[in-house]
mmCIF file of C-alpha atoms in Angstrom:
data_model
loop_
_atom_site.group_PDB
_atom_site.id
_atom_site.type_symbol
_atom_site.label_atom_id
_atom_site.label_comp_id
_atom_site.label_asym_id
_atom_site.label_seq_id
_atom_site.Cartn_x
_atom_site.Cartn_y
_atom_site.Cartn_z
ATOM 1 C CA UNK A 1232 0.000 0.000 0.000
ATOM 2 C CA UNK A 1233 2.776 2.186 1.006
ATOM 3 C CA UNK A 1234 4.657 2.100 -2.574
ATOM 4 C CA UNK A 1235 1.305 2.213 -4.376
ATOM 5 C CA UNK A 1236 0.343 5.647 -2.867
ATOM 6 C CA UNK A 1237 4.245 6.764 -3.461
ATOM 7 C CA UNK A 1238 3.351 5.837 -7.103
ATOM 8 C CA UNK A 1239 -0.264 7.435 -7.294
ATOM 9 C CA UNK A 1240 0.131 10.376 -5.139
ATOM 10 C CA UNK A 1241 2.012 13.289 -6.541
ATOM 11 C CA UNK A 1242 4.922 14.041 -3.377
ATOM 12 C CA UNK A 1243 6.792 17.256 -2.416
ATOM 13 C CA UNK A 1244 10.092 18.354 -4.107
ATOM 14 C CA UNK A 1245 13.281 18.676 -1.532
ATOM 15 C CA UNK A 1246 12.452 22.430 -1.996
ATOM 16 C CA UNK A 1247 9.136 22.727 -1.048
ATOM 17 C CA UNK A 1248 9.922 20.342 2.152
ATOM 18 C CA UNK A 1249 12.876 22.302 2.693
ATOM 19 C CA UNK A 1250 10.657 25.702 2.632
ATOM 20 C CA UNK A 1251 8.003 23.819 4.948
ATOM 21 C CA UNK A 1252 10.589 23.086 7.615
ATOM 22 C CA UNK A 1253 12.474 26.311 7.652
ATOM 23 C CA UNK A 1254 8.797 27.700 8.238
ATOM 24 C CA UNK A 1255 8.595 25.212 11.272
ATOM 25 C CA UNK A 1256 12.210 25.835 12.550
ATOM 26 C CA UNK A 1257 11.241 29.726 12.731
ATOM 27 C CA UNK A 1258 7.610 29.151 14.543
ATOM 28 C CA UNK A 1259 9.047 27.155 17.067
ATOM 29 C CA UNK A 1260 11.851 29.876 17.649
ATOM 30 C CA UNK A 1261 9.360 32.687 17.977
ATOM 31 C CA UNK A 1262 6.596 30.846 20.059
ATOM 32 C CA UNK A 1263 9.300 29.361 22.583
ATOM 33 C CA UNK A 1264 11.284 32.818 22.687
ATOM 34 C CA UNK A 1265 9.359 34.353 24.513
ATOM 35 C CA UNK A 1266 8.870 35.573 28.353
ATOM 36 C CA UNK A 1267 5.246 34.613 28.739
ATOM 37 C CA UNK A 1268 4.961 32.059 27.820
ATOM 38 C CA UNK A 1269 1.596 30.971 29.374
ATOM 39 C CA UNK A 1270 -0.116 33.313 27.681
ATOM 40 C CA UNK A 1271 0.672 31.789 24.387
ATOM 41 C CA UNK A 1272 -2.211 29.255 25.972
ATOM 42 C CA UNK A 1273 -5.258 31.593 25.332
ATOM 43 C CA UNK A 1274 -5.753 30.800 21.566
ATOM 44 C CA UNK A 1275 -6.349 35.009 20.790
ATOM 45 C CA UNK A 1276 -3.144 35.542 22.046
ATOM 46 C CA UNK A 1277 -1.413 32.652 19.998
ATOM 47 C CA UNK A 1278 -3.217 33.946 16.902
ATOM 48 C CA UNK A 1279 -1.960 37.794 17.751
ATOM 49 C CA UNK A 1280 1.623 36.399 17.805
ATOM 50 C CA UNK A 1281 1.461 34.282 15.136
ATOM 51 C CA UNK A 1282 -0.130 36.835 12.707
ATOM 52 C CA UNK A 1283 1.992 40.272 14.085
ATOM 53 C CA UNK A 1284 5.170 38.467 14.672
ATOM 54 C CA UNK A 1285 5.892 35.580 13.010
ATOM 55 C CA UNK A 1286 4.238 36.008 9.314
ATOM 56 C CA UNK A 1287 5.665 39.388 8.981
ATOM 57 C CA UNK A 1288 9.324 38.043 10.203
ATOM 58 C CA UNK A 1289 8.584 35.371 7.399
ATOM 59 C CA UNK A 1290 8.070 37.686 4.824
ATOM 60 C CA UNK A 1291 10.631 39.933 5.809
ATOM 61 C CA UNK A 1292 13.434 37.107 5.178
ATOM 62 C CA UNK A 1293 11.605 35.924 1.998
ATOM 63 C CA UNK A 1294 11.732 39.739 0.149
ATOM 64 C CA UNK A 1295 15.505 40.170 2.050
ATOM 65 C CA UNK A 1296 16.720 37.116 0.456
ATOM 66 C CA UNK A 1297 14.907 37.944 -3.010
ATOM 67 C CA UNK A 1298 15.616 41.865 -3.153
ATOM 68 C CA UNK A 1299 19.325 41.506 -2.261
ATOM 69 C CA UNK A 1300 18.155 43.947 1.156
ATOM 70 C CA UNK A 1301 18.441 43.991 4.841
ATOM 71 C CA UNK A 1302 21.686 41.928 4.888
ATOM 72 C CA UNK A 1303 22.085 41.123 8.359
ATOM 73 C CA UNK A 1304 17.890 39.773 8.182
ATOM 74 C CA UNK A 1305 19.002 37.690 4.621
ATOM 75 C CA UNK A 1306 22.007 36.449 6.675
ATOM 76 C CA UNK A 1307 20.467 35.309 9.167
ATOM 77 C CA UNK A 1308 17.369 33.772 7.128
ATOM 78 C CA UNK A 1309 20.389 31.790 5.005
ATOM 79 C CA UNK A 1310 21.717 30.414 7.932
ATOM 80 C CA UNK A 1311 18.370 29.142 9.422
ATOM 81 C CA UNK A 1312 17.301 26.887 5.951
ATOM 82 C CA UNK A 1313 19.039 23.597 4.852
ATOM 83 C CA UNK A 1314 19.091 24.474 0.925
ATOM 84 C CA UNK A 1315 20.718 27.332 1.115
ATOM 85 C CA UNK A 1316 23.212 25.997 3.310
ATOM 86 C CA UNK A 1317 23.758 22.992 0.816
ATOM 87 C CA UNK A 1318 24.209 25.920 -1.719
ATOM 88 C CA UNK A 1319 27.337 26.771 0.252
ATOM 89 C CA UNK A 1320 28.810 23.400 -0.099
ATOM 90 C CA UNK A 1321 31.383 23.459 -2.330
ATOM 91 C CA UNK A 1322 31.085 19.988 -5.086
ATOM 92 C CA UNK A 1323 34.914 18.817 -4.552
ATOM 93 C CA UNK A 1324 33.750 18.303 -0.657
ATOM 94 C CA UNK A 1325 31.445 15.457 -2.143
ATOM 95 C CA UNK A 1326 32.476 12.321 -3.043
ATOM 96 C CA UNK A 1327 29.925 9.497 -4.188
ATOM 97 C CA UNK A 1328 29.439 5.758 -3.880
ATOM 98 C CA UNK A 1329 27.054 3.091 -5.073
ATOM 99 C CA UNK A 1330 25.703 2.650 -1.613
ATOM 100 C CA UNK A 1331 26.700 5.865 0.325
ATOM 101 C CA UNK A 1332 28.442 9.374 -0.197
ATOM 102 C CA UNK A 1333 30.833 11.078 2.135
ATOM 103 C CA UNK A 1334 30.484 14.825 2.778
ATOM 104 C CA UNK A 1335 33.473 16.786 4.604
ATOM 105 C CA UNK A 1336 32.138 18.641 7.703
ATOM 106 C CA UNK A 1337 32.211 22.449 6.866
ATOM 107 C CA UNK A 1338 32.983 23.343 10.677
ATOM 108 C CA UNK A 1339 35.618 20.830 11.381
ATOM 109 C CA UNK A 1340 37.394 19.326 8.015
ATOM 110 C CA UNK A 1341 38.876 16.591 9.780
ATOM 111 C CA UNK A 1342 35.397 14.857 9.965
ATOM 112 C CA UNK A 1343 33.349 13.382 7.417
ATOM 113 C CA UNK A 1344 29.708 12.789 7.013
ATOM 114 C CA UNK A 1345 28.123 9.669 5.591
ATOM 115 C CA UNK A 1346 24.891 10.259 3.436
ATOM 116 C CA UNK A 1347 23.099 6.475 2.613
ATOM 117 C CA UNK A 1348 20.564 6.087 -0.078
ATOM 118 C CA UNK A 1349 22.503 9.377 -2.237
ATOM 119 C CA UNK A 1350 19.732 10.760 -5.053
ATOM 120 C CA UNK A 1351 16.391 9.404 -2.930
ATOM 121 C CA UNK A 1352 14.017 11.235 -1.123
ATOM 122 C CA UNK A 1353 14.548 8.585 1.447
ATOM 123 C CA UNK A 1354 18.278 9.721 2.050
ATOM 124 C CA UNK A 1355 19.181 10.140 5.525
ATOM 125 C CA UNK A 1356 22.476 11.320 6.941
ATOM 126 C CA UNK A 1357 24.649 10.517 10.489
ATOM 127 C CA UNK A 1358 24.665 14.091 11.584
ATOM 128 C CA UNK A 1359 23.191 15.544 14.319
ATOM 129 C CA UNK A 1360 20.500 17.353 12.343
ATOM 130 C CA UNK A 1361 19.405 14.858 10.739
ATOM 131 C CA UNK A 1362 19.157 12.053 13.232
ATOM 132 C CA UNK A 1363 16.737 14.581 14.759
ATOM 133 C CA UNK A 1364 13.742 14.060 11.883
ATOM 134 C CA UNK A 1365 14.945 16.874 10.075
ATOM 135 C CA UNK A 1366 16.190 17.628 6.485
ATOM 136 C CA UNK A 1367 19.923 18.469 6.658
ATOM 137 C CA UNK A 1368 22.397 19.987 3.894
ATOM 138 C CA UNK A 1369 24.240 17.044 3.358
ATOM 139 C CA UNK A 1370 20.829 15.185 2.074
ATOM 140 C CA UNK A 1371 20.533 18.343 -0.073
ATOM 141 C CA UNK A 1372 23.861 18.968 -1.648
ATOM 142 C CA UNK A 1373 24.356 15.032 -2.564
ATOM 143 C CA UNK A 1374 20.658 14.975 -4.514
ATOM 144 C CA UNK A 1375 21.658 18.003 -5.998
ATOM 145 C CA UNK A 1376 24.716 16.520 -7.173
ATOM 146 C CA UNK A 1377 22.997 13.530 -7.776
ATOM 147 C CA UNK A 1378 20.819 14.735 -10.503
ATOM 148 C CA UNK A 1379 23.452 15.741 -12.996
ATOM 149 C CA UNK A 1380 24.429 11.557 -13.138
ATOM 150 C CA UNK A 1381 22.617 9.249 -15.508
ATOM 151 C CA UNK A 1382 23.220 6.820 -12.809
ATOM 152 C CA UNK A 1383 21.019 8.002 -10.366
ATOM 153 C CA UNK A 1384 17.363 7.221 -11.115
ATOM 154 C CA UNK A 1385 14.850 10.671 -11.278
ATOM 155 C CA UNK A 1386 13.424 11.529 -7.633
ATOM 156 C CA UNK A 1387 9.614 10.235 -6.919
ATOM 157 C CA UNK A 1388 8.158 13.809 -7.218
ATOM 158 C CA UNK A 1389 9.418 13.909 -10.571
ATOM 159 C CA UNK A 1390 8.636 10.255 -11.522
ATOM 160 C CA UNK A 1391 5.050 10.917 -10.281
ATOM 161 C CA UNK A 1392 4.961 14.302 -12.363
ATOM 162 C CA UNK A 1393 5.473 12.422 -15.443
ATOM 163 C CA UNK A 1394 2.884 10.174 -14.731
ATOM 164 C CA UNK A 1395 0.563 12.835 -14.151
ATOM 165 C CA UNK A 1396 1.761 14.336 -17.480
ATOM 166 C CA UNK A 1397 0.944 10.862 -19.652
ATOM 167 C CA UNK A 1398 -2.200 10.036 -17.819
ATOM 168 C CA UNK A 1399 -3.747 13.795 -19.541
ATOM 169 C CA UNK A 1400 -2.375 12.491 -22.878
ATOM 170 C CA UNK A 1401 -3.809 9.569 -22.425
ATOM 171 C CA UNK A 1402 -7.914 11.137 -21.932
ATOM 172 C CA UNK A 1403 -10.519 10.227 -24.509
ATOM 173 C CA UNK A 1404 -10.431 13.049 -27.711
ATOM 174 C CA UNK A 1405 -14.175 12.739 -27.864
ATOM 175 C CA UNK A 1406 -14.689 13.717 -24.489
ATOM 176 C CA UNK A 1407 -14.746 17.867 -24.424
ATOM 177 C CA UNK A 1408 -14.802 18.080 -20.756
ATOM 178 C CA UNK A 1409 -11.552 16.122 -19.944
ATOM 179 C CA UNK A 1410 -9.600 17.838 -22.956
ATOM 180 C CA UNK A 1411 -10.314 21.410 -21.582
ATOM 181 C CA UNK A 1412 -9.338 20.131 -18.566
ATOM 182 C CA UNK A 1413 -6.463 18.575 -19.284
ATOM 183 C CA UNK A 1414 -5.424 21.508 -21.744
ATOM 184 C CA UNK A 1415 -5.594 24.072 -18.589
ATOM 185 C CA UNK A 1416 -4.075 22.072 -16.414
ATOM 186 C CA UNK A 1417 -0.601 21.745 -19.029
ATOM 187 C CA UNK A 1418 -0.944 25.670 -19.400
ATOM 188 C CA UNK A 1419 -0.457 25.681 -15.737
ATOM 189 C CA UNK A 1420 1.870 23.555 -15.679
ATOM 190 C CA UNK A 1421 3.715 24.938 -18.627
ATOM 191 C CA UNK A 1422 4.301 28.409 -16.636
ATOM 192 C CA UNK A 1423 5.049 27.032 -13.271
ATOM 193 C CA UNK A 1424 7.826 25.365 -15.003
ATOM 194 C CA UNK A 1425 8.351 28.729 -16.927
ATOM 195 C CA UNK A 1426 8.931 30.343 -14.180
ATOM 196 C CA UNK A 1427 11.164 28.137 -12.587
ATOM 197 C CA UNK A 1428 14.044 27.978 -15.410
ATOM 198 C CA UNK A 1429 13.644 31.550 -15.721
ATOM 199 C CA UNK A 1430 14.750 31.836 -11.877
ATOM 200 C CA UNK A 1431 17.642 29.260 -12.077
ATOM 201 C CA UNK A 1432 18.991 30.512 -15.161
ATOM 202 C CA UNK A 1433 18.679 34.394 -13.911
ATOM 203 C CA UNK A 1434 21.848 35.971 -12.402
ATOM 204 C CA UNK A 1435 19.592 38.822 -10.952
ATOM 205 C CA UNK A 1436 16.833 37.927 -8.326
ATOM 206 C CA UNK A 1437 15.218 41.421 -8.496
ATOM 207 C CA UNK A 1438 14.515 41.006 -11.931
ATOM 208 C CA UNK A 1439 12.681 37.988 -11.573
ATOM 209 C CA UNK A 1440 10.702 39.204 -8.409
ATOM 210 C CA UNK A 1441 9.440 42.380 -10.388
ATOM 211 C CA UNK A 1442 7.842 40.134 -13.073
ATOM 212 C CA UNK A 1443 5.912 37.702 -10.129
ATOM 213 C CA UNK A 1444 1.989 38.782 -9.794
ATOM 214 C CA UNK A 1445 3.100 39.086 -6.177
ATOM 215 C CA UNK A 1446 4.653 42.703 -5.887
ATOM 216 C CA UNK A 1447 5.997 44.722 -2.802
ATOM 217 C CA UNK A 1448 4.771 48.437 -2.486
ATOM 218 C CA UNK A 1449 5.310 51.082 -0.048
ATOM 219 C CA UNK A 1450 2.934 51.379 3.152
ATOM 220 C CA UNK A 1451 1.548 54.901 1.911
ATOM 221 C CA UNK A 1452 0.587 52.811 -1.677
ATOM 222 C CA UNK A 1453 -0.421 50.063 0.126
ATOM 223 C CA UNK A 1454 -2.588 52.142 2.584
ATOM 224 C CA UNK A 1455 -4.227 53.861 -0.236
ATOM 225 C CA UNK A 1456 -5.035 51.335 -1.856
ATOM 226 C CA UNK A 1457 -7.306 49.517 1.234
ATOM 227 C CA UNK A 1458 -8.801 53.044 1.925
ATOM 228 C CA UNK A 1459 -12.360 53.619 0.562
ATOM 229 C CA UNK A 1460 -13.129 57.254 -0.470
ATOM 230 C CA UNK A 1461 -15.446 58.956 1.084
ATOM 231 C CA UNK A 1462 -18.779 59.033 -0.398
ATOM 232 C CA UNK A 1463 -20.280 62.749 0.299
ATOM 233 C CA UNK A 1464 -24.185 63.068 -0.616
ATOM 234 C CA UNK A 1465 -25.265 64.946 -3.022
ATOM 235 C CA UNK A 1466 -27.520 67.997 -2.317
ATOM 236 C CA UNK A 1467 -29.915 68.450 -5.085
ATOM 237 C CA UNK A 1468 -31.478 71.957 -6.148
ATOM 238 C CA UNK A 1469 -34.734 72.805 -6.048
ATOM 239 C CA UNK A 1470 -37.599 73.406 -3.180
ATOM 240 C CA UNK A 1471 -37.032 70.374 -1.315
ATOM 241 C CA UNK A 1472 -33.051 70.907 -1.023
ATOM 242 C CA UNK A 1473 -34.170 74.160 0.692
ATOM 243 C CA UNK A 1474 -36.910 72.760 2.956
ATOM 244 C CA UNK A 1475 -34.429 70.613 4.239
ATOM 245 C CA UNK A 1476 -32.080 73.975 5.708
ATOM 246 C CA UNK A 1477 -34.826 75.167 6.967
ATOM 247 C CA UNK A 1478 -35.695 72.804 9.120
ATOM 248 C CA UNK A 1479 -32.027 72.454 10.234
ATOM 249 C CA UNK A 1480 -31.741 76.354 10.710
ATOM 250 C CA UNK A 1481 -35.220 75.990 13.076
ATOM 251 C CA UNK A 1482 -33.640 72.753 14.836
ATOM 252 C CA UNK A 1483 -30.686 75.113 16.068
ATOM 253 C CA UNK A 1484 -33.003 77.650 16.994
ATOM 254 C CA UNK A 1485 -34.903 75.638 19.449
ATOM 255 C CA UNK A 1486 -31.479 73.869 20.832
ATOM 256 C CA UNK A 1487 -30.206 77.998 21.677
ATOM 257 C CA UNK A 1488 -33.586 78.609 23.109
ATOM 258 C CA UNK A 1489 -33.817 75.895 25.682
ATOM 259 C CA UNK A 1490 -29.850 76.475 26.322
ATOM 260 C CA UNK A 1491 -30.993 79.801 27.344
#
């Protein structure tokens, strides 16, 4: 059952699990750092810090990294994620087997790290990160070397991609419903994919993040945009425009007389 939904089920990319637990690493950091702590148990309170302190921190890192800005907040964003740590390993560090691959230690060259099942999504490694659950750099820099070898069969996200891909080629051409489906879904497809060789091949990231739908603005744009403009009645002319100041005028009159 277990390799049947591995085959049928379309599975995360190494980036996208590598995005989902630098997410995790950074809620636990803000939830735990902090000096009350039993307030985090009232569930307004939890939702104030989550959506005040720890989205905005999160987007903060994302447009540091992307806009080239805020170096000592992309810094430390680098630091706290596996893939781009595993960007900073350099290849001649790496050295591969059939079984295994050994990685030297970036902190202490004098040890080496052993990475079993190299180019799988089921790699695991003996360091301390990774014995905890979590995905560590080692994992990432061998897969990413182990995608440039013929050897190495393609990762189960992209083998279940391609089945997805075959199994839209394969719909009925009679059926109108399934073909417009299909069609929309490769169009999708087609620009995710787009997208994606347009931001590996790219030398500038600002470039790239100008073209997204998603854009940053400043707070006064931003601000005017949310605010609705005041709607101001219209006062018509004509006998009943003046009724209606009349009656105000008389309104005022009686408010000063009882004053006095």
């Amino acid at each position: 059952m277990w390799l049947t939904a591995m085959k049928t089920l379309p599975l995360a990319s190494q980036e996208a699990s590598g995005a989902i637990e630098a997410y995790h690493v950074k809620l636990k950091v803000k939830l735990f750092d902090d000096s009350h702590l039993g307030a985090l148990q009232r569930v307004d309170w939890l939702v104030h810090k989550l959506t005040t302190e720890l989205h905005s921190s999160y987007w903060l890192d994302r447009y540091a990294d992307e806009s080239d800005s805020f170096q000592t907040v992309k810094e430390e964003y680098i630091n706290s994620t596996s893939w781009h740590r595993a960007l900073q390993i350099p290849d001649t560090d790496v050295t591969l087997d059939n079984l295994f691959a050994k990685i030297i230690s970036q902190n202490d060259r004098t040890r080496v790290h052993l990475v079993w099942n190299p180019g799988s999504e089921f790699a695991f490694c003996d360091c301390d990160w990774s014995l905890r659950g979590n995905l560590c750099k080692h994992v990432i820099k061998v897969n990413m070397i182990c995608e440039g070898h013929s050897a190495y069969q393609s990762s189960t996200s992209f083998q279940s991609y391609q089945d997805i891909l075959t199994s839209m080629f394969k719909k009925p051409h009679d059926d109108s419903l399934e073909l417009d489906l299909s069609v929309a879904w490769l169009h999708q497809i087609h620009d995710q994919i787009q997208k994606l060789v347009e931001l590996n091949r790219s030398t500038d990231i600002g470039m790239v993040v100008n073209k997204l739908p998603l854009k940053w603005g400043p707070k006064k744009n931003r601000t005017l945009l949310c605010r609705q403009p005041a709607v101001r009645p219209c006062v018509g002319s004509g006998s009943a425009s003046k009724n209606v100041i009349v009656r105000k005028k008389g309104r005022k009159r009686r408010r000063l007389s009882s004053i006095r």
